[in-house]
GROMACS .gro file of C-alpha atoms in nm:
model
  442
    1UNK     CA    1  -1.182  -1.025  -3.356
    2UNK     CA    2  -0.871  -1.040  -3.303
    3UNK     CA    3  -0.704  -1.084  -2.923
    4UNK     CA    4  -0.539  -0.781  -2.754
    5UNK     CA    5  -0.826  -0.537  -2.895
    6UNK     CA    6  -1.049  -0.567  -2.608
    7UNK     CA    7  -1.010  -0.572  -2.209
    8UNK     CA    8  -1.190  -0.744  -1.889
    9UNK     CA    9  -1.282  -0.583  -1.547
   10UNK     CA   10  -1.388  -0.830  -1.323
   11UNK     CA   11  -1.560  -0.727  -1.014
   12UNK     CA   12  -1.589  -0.966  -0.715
   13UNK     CA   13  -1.835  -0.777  -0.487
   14UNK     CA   14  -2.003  -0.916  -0.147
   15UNK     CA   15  -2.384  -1.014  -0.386
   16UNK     CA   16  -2.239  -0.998  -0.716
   17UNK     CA   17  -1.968  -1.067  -0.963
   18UNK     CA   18  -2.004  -0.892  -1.269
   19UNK     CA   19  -1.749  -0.967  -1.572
   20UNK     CA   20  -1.749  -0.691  -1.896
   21UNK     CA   21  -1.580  -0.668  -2.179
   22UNK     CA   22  -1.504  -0.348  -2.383
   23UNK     CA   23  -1.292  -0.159  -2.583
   24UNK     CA   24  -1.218   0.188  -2.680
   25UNK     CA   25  -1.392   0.351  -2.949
   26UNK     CA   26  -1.252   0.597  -3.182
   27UNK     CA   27  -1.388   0.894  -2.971
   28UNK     CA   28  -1.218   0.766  -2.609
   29UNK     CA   29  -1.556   0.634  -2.515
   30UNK     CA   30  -1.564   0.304  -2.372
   31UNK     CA   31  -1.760   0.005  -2.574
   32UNK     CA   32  -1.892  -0.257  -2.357
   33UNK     CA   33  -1.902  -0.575  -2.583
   34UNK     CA   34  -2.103  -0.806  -2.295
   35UNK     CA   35  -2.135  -0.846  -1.946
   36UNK     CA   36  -2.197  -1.178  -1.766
   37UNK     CA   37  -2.322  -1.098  -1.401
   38UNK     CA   38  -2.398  -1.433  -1.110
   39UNK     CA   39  -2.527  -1.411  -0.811
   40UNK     CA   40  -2.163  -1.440  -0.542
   41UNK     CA   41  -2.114  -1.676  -0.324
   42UNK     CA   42  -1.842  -1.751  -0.085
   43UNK     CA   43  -1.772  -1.374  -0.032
   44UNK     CA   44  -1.814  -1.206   0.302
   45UNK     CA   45  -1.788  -0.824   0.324
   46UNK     CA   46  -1.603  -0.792   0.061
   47UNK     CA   47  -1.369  -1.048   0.141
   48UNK     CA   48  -1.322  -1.407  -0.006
   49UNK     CA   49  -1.414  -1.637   0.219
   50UNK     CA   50  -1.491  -1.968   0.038
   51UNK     CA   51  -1.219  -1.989  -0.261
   52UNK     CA   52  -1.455  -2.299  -0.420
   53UNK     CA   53  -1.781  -2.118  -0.426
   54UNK     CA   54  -1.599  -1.811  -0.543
   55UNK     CA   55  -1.453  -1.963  -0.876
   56UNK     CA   56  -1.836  -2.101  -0.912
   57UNK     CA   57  -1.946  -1.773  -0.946
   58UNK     CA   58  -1.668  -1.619  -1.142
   59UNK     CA   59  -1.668  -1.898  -1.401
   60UNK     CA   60  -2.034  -1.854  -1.441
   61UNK     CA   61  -2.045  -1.447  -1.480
   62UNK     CA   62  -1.725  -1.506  -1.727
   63UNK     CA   63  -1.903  -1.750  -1.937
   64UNK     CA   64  -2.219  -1.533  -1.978
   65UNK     CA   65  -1.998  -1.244  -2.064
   66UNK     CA   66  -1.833  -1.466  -2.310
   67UNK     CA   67  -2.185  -1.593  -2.482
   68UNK     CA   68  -2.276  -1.227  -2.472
   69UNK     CA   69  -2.003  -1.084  -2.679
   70UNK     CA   70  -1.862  -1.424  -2.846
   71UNK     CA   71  -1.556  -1.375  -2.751
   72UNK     CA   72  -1.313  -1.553  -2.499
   73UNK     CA   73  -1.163  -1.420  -2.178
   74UNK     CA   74  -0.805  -1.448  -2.070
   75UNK     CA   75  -0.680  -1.159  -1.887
   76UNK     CA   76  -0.886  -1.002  -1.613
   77UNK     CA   77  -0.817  -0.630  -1.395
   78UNK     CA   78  -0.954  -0.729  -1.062
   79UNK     CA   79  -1.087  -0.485  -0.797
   80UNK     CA   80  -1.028  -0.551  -0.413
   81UNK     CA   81  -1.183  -0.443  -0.100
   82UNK     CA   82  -1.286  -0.528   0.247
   83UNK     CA   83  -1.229  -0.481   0.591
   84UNK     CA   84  -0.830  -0.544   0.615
   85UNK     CA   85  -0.772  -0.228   0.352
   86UNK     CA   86  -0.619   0.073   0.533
   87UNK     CA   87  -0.454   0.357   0.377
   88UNK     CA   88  -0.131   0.588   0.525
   89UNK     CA   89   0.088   0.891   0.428
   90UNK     CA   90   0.450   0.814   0.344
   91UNK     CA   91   0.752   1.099   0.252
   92UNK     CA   92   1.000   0.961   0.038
   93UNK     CA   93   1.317   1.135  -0.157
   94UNK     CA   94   1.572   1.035  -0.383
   95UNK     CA   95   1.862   1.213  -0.455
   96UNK     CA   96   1.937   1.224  -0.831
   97UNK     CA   97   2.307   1.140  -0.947
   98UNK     CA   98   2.272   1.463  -1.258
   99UNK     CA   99   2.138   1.779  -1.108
  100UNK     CA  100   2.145   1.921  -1.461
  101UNK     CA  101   1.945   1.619  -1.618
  102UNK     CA  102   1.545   1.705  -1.638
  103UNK     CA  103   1.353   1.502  -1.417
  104UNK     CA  104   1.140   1.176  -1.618
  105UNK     CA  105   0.904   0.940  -1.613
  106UNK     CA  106   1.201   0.674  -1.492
  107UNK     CA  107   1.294   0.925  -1.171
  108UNK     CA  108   0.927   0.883  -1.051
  109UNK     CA  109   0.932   0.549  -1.109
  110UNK     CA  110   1.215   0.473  -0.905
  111UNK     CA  111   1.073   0.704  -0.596
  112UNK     CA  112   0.779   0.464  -0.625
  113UNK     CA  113   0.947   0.171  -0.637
  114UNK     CA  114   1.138   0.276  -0.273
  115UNK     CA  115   0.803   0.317  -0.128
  116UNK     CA  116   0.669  -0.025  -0.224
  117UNK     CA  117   1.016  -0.118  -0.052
  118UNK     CA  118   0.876  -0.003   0.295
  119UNK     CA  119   0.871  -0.286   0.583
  120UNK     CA  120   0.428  -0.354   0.660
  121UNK     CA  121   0.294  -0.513   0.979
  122UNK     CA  122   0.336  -0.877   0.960
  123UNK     CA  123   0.057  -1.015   0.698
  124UNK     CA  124   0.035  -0.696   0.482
  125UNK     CA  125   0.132  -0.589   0.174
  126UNK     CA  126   0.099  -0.256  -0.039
  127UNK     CA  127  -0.166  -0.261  -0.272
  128UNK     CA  128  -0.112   0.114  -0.432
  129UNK     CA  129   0.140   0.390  -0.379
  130UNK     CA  130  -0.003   0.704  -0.548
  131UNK     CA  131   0.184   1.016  -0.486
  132UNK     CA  132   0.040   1.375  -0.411
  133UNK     CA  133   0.214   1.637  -0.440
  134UNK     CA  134   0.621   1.670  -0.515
  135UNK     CA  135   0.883   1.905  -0.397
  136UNK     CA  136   1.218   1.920  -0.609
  137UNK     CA  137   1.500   2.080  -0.385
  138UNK     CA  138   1.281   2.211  -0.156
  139UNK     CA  139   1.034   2.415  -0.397
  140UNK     CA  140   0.680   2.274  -0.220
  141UNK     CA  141   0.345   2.161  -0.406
  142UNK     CA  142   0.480   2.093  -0.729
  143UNK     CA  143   0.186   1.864  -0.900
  144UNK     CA  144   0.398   1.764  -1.157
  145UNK     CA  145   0.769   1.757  -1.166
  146UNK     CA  146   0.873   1.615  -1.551
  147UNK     CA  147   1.052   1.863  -1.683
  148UNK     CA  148   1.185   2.032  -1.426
  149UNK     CA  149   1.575   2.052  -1.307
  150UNK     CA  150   1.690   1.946  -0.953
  151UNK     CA  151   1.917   1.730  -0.731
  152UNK     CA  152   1.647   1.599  -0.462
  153UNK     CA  153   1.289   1.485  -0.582
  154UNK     CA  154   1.015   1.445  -0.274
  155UNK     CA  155   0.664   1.346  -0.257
  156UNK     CA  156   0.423   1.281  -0.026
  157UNK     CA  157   0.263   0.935  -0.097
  158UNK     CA  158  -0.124   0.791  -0.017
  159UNK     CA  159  -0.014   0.400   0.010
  160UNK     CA  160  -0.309   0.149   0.029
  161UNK     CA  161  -0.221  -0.163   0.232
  162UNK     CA  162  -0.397  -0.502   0.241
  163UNK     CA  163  -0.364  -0.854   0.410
  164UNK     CA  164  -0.146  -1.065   0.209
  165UNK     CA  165  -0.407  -1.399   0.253
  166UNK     CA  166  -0.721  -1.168   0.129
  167UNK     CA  167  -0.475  -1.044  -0.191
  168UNK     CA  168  -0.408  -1.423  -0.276
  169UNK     CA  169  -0.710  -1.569  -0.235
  170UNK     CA  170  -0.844  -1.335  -0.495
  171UNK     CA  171  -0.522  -1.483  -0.746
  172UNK     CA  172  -0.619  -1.833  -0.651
  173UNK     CA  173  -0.983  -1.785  -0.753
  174UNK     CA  174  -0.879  -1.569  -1.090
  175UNK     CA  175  -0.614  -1.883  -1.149
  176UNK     CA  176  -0.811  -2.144  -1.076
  177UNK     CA  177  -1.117  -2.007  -1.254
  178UNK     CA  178  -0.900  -2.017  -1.600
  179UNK     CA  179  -0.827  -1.665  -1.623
  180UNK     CA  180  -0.468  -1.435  -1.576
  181UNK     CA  181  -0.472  -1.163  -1.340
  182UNK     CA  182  -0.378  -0.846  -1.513
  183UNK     CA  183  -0.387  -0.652  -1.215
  184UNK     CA  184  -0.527  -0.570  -0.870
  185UNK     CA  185  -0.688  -0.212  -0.810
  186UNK     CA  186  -0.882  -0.069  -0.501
  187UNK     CA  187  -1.267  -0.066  -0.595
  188UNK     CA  188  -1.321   0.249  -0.476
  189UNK     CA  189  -1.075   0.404  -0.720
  190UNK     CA  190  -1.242   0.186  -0.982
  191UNK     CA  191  -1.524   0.343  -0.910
  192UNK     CA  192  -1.396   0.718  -0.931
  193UNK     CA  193  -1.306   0.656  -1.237
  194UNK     CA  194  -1.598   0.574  -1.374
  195UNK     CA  195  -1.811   0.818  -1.214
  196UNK     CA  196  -1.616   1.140  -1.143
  197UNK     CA  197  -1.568   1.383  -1.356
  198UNK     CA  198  -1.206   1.564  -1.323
  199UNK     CA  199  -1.378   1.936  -1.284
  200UNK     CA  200  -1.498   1.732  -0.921
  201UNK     CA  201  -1.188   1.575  -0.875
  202UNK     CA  202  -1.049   1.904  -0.887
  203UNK     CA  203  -1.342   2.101  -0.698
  204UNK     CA  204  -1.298   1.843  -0.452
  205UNK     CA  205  -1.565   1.550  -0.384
  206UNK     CA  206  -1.632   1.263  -0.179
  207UNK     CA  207  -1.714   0.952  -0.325
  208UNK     CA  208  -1.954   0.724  -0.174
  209UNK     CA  209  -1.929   0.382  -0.325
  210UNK     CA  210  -2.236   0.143  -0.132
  211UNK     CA  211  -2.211  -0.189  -0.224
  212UNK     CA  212  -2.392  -0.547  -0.086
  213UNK     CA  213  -2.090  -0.584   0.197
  214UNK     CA  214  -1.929  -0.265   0.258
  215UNK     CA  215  -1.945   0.110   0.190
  216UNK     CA  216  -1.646   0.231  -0.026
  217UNK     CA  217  -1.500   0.620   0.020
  218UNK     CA  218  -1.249   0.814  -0.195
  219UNK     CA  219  -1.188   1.166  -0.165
  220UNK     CA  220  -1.056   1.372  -0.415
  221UNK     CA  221  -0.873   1.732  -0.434
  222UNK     CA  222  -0.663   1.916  -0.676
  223UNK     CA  223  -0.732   1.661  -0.885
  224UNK     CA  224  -0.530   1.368  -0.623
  225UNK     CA  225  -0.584   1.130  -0.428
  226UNK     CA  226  -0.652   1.203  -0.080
  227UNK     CA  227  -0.818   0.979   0.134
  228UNK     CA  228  -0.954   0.620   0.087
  229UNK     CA  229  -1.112   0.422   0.279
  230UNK     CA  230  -1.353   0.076   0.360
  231UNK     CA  231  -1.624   0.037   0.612
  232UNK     CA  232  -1.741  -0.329   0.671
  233UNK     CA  233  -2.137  -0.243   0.589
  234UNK     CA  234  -2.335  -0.222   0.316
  235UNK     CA  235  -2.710  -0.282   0.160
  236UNK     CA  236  -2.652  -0.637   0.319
  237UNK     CA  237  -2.704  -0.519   0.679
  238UNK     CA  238  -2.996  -0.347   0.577
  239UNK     CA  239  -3.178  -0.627   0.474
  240UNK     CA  240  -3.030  -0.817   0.710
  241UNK     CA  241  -3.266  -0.593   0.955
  242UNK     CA  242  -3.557  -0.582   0.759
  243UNK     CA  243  -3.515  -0.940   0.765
  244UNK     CA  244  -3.506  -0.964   1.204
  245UNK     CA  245  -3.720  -0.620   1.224
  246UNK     CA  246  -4.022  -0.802   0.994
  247UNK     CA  247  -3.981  -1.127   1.048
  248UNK     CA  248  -3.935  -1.250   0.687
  249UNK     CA  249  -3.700  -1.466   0.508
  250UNK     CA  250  -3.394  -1.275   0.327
  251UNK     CA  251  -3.540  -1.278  -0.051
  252UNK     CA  252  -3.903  -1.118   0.080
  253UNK     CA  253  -3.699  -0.863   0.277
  254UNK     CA  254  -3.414  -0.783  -0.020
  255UNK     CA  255  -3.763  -0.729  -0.260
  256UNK     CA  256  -3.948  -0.526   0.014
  257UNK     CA  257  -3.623  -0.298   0.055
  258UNK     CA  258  -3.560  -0.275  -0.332
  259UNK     CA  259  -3.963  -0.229  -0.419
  260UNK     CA  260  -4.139  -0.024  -0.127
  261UNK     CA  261  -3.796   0.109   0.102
  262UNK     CA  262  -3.730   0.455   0.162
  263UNK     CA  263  -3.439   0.623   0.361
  264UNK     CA  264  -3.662   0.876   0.494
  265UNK     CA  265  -3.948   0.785   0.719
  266UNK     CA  266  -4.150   1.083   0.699
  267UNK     CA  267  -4.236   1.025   0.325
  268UNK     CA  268  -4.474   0.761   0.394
  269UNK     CA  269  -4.843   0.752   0.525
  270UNK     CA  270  -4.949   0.540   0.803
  271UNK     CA  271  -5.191   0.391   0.627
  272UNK     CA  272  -4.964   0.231   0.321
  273UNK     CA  273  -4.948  -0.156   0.388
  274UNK     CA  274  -4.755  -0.408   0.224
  275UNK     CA  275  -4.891  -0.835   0.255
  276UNK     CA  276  -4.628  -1.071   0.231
  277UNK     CA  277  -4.728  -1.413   0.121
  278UNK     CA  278  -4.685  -1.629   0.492
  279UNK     CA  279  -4.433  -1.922   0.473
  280UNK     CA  280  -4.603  -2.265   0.378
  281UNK     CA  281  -4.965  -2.233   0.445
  282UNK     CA  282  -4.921  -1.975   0.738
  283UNK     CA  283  -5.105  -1.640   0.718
  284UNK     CA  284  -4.925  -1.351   0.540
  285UNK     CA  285  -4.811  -1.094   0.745
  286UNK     CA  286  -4.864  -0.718   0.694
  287UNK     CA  287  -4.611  -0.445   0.717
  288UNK     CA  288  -4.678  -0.073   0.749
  289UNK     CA  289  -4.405   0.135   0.465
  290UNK     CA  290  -4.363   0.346   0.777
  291UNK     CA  291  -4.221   0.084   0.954
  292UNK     CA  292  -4.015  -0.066   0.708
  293UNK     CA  293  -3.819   0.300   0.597
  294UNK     CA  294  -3.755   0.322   0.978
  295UNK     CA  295  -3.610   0.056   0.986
  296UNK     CA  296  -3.381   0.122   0.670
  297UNK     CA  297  -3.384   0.495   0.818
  298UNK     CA  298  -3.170   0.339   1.143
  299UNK     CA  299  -2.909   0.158   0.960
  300UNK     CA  300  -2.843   0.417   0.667
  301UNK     CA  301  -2.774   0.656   0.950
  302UNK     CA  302  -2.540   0.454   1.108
  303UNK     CA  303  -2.344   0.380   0.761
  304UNK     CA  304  -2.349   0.733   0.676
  305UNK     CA  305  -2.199   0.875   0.966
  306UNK     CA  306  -1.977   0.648   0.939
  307UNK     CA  307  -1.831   0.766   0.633
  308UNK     CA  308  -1.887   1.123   0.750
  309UNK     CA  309  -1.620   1.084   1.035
  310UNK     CA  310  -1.399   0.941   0.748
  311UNK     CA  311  -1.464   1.291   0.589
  312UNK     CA  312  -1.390   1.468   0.865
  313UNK     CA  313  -1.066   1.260   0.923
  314UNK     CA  314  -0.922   1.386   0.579
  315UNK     CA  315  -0.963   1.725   0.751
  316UNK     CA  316  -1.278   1.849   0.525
  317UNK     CA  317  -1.358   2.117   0.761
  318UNK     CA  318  -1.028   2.345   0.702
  319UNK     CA  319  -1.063   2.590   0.433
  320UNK     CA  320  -0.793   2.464   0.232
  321UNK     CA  321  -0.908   2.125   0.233
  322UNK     CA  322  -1.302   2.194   0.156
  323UNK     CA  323  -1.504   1.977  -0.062
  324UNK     CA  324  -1.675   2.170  -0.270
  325UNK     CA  325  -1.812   1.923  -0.526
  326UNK     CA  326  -1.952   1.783  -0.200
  327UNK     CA  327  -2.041   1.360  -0.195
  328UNK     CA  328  -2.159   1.150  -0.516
  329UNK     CA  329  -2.290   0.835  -0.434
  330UNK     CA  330  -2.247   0.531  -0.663
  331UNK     CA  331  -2.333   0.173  -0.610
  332UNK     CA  332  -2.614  -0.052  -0.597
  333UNK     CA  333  -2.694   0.074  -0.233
  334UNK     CA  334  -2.702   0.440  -0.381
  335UNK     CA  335  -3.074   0.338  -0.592
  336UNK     CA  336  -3.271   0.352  -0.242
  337UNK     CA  337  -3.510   0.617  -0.270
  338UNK     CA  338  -3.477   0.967  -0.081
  339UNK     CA  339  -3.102   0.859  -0.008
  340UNK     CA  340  -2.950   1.155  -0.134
  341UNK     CA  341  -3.160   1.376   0.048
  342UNK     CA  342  -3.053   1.191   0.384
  343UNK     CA  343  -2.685   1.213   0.268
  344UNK     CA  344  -2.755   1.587   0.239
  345UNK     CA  345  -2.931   1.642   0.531
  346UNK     CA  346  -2.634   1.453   0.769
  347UNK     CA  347  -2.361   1.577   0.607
  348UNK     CA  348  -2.481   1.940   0.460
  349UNK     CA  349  -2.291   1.860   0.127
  350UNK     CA  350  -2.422   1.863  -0.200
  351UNK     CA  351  -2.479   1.533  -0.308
  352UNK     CA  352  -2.550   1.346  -0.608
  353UNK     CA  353  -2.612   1.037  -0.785
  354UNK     CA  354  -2.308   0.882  -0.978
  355UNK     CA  355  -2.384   0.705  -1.330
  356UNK     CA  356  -2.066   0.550  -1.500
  357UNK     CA  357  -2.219   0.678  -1.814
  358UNK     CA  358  -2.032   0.955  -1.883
  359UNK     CA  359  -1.727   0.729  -2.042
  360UNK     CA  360  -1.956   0.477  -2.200
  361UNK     CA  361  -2.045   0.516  -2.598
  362UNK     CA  362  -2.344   0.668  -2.683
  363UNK     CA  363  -2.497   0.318  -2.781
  364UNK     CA  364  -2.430   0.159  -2.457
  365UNK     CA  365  -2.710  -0.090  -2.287
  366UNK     CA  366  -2.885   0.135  -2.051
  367UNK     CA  367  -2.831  -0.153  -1.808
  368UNK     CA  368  -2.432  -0.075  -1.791
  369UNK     CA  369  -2.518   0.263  -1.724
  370UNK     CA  370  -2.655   0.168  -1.394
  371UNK     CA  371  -2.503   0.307  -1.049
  372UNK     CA  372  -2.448  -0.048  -0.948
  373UNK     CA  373  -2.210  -0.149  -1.244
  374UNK     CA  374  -1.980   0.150  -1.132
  375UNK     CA  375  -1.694  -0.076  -1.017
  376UNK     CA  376  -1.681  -0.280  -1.302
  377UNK     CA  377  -1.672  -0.039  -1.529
  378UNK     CA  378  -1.389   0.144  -1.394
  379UNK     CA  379  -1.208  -0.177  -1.350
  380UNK     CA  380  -1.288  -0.213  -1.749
  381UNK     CA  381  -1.136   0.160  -1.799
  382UNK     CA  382  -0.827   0.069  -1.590
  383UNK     CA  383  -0.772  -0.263  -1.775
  384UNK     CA  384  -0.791  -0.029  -2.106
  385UNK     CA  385  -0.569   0.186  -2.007
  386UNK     CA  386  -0.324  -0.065  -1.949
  387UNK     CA  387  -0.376  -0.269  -2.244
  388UNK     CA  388  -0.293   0.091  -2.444
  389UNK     CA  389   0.038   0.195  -2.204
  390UNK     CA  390   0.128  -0.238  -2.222
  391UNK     CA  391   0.083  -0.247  -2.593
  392UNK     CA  392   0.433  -0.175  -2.705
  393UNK     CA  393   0.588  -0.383  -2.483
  394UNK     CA  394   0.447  -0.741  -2.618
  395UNK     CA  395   0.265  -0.951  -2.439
  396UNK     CA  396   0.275  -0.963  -2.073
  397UNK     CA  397   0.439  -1.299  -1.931
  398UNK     CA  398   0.182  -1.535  -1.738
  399UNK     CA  399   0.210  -1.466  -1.380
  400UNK     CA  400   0.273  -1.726  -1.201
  401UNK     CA  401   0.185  -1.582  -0.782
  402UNK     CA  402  -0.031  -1.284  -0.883
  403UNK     CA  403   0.115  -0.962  -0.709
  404UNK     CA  404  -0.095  -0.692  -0.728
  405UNK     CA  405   0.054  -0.386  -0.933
  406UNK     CA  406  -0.002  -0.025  -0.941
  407UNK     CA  407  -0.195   0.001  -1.277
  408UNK     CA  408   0.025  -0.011  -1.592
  409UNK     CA  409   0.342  -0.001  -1.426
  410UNK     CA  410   0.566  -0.288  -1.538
  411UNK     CA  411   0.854  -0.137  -1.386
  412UNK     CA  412   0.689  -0.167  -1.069
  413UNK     CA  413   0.633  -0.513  -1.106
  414UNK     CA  414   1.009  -0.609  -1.095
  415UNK     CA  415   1.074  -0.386  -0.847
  416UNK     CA  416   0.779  -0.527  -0.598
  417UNK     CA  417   0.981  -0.877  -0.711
  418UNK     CA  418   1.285  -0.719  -0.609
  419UNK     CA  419   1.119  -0.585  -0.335
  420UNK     CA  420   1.013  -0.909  -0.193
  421UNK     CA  421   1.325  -1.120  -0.186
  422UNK     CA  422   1.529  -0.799  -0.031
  423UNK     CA  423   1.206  -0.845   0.253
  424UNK     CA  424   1.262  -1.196   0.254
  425UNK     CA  425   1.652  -1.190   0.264
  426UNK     CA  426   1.586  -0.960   0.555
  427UNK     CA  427   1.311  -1.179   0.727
  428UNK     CA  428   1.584  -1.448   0.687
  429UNK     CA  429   1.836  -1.301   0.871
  430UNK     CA  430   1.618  -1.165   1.159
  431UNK     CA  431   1.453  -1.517   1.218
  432UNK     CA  432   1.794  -1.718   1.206
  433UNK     CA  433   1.944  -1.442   1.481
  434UNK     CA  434   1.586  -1.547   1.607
  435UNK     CA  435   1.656  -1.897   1.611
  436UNK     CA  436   2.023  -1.836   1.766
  437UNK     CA  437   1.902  -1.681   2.035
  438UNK     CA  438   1.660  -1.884   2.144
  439UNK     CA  439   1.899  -2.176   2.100
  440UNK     CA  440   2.083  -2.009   2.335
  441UNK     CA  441   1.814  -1.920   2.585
  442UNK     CA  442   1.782  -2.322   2.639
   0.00000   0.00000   0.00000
């Protein structure tokens, strides 16, 4: 097969990396060709810690992708979460030299391109600008503005911001593992993609993305954008307590959770016991089910609350603003039994469970179709997508310091160049007046 008919998600999570290729069929459905999947190491709440272990585990979910489909990797769409990722709203305008010229594709790019100029706290760096709504001389809520005449284009902007050193680390271990970074896109909007439907995106909907290290939200309304956020726990801390509330060792309690676990206490009998095998010769010990979904009970509360006050941040009480395709929860964290009915009975939303198999082809593996291969396959769909919008342009240039890039955006990518040396130029000045003045001082 030839090269350039086929794309790569790559998703780095906290337990997992999972690599899959695919390609688009004749009906828009996506084809996944293999998947490679290792066990992660060196990755801490969604963060890369240990760069080493990291390109371990890349290289070996990459090479059983690669024996899986027979063919070889090269370019990769990364996704990136964690801790450091916060999100803010930005107004921005331009003011158009041709009033009677209809506003295009290159207008919006440039307003973009002047938000990715903005000045971050020291040690962060914008990740995504996706705008909301427009206004074009003053006319509000214009959704989109292509077409339309007018002298002053606005829009209100969701920008994503991460740490600079958690951004590169990921491009040293895609680098150093043999691979090019094609891009770098927040995991939960990976995720959306492959799970929502736009009738919810539209309706309005939550979605809850639980991973191994953190718990992933994106809310959707009118079909944008509208909230995103990461909090820094995931399935991990629940076994994590099953672990100190049992005492077992971390591969009983991950089975026990998995196997026998329940978010809802009430569903299980007193008299329902579980024997673990003791360590070395010791006796085994017994657990009650009752216990053990109490103790997953305590922690899924805590995670889910959590993400409700998220919810109610974005302001999902006003009328306007209501959610009514209510929360769909995706993730390998989102397979633990009665979950949904906890979500429910917390939050009072509808709730769901979100399979990414609504874009795959009808002859998919079942496995793909799995809530906890979510992020990867949206990362797949995004690296698609820009594989069809990069297509006439040639091949893309090897990047030498990957930047991360709005997806399919090439324009962007000089401008965040641009971007960077005027920030530089400007850093420059400010720490040589710096230096003078504390030159100075002595």
């Amino acid at each position: 097969m030839e090269q350039g008919k086929y794309s790569v998600g790559l998703d780095i999570g906290t337990t997992k990396i999972v690599a899959i290729i695919g390609r688009e069929n004749e009906y828009g459905k996506i084809e996944v060709l293999g998947i490679g999947r290792s066990k992660s190491l060196g990755v801490h709440r969604g963060v890369v810690n240990n760069i080493t272990q990291t390109i371990k585990s890349i290289q070996q979910a990459v090479e059983e992708a690669e024996a899986n489909s027979g063919l070889k990797i090269g370019s990769v769409v990364v996704g990136i979460a964690g801790q450091h990722i916060r999100s803010l709203h930005h107004s921005d305008y331009i003011t158009r030299a041709d009033s009677e010229e209809v506003i295009n594709e290159d207008d919006l790019d440039k307003l973009c391109n002047q938000v990715y100029k903005l000045v971050m706290l020291p040690g962060e760096e914008i990740i995504h600008v996706l705008p909301q709504e427009y206004k074009v001389d003053g006319q509000a809520e214009i959704k989109q503005p292509i077409g339309m005449y007018g002298g002053r284009l606005e829009a209100n902007f969701h920008v994503v911001v991460g740490q600079v050193s958690s951004i590169k680390n990921v491009g040293r271990c895609i680098k150093s593992a043999g691979l090019d970074l094609g891009n770098i896109t927040l995991e939960p909007l990976a995720s959306s993609d492959a799970v929502l439907s736009q009738e919810e995106k539209e309706a309005g909907v939550a979605l809850i993305d639980i991973g191994g290290g953190t718990t992933d939200l994106a809310i959707f309304k009118d079909g944008i954008i509208r909230h995103t956020a990461v909090i820094p726990f995931g399935g991990g801390v629940i076994t994590e307590d099953i672990k100190e509330g049992c005492s077992i060792i971390e591969k009983q309690a991950e089975l026990l959770k998995i196997k026998f676990g329940s978010a809802w206490p009430g569903e299980n009998k007193d008299n329902e016991i579980v024997s673990i095998p003791g360590l070395r010769g010791r006796e085994p010990k017994e657990i009650t089910l009752k216990n053990l979904s109490k103790i997953i009970h305590a922690r899924v509360v805590e995670i889910i609350e959590q993400v409700y006050v998220e919810i109610k941040n974005y302001g999902h009480e006003e009328q306007k603003k209501k959610l009514i395709a209510g929360i769909v929860l995706t993730g390998g964290g989102s397979q633990l039994k009665h979950l949904k009915q906890l979500v429910e009975y917390i939050t009072g939303m509808d709730t769901r469970i979100g399979y990414p198999n609504e874009h795959l082809a009808g002859d998919s593996d079942a496995e793909v179709a799995s809530p906890l291969y979510a992020t990867a396959v949206g990362l797949l769909m995004n690296a698609i997508r820009n594989e069809n919008k990069g297509s006439d342009e040639g091949p893309a240039p090897e990047m030498v310091e990957p930047e991360p890039v709005l997806a399919g955006h090439e324009e962007e990518q000089t401008a965040m160049a641009g971007a960077k040396k005027e920030r530089k130029s400007v850093f420059d000045k400010w720490s040589e007046k710096l230096k003078d003045f504390l030159d100075n001082a002595e």
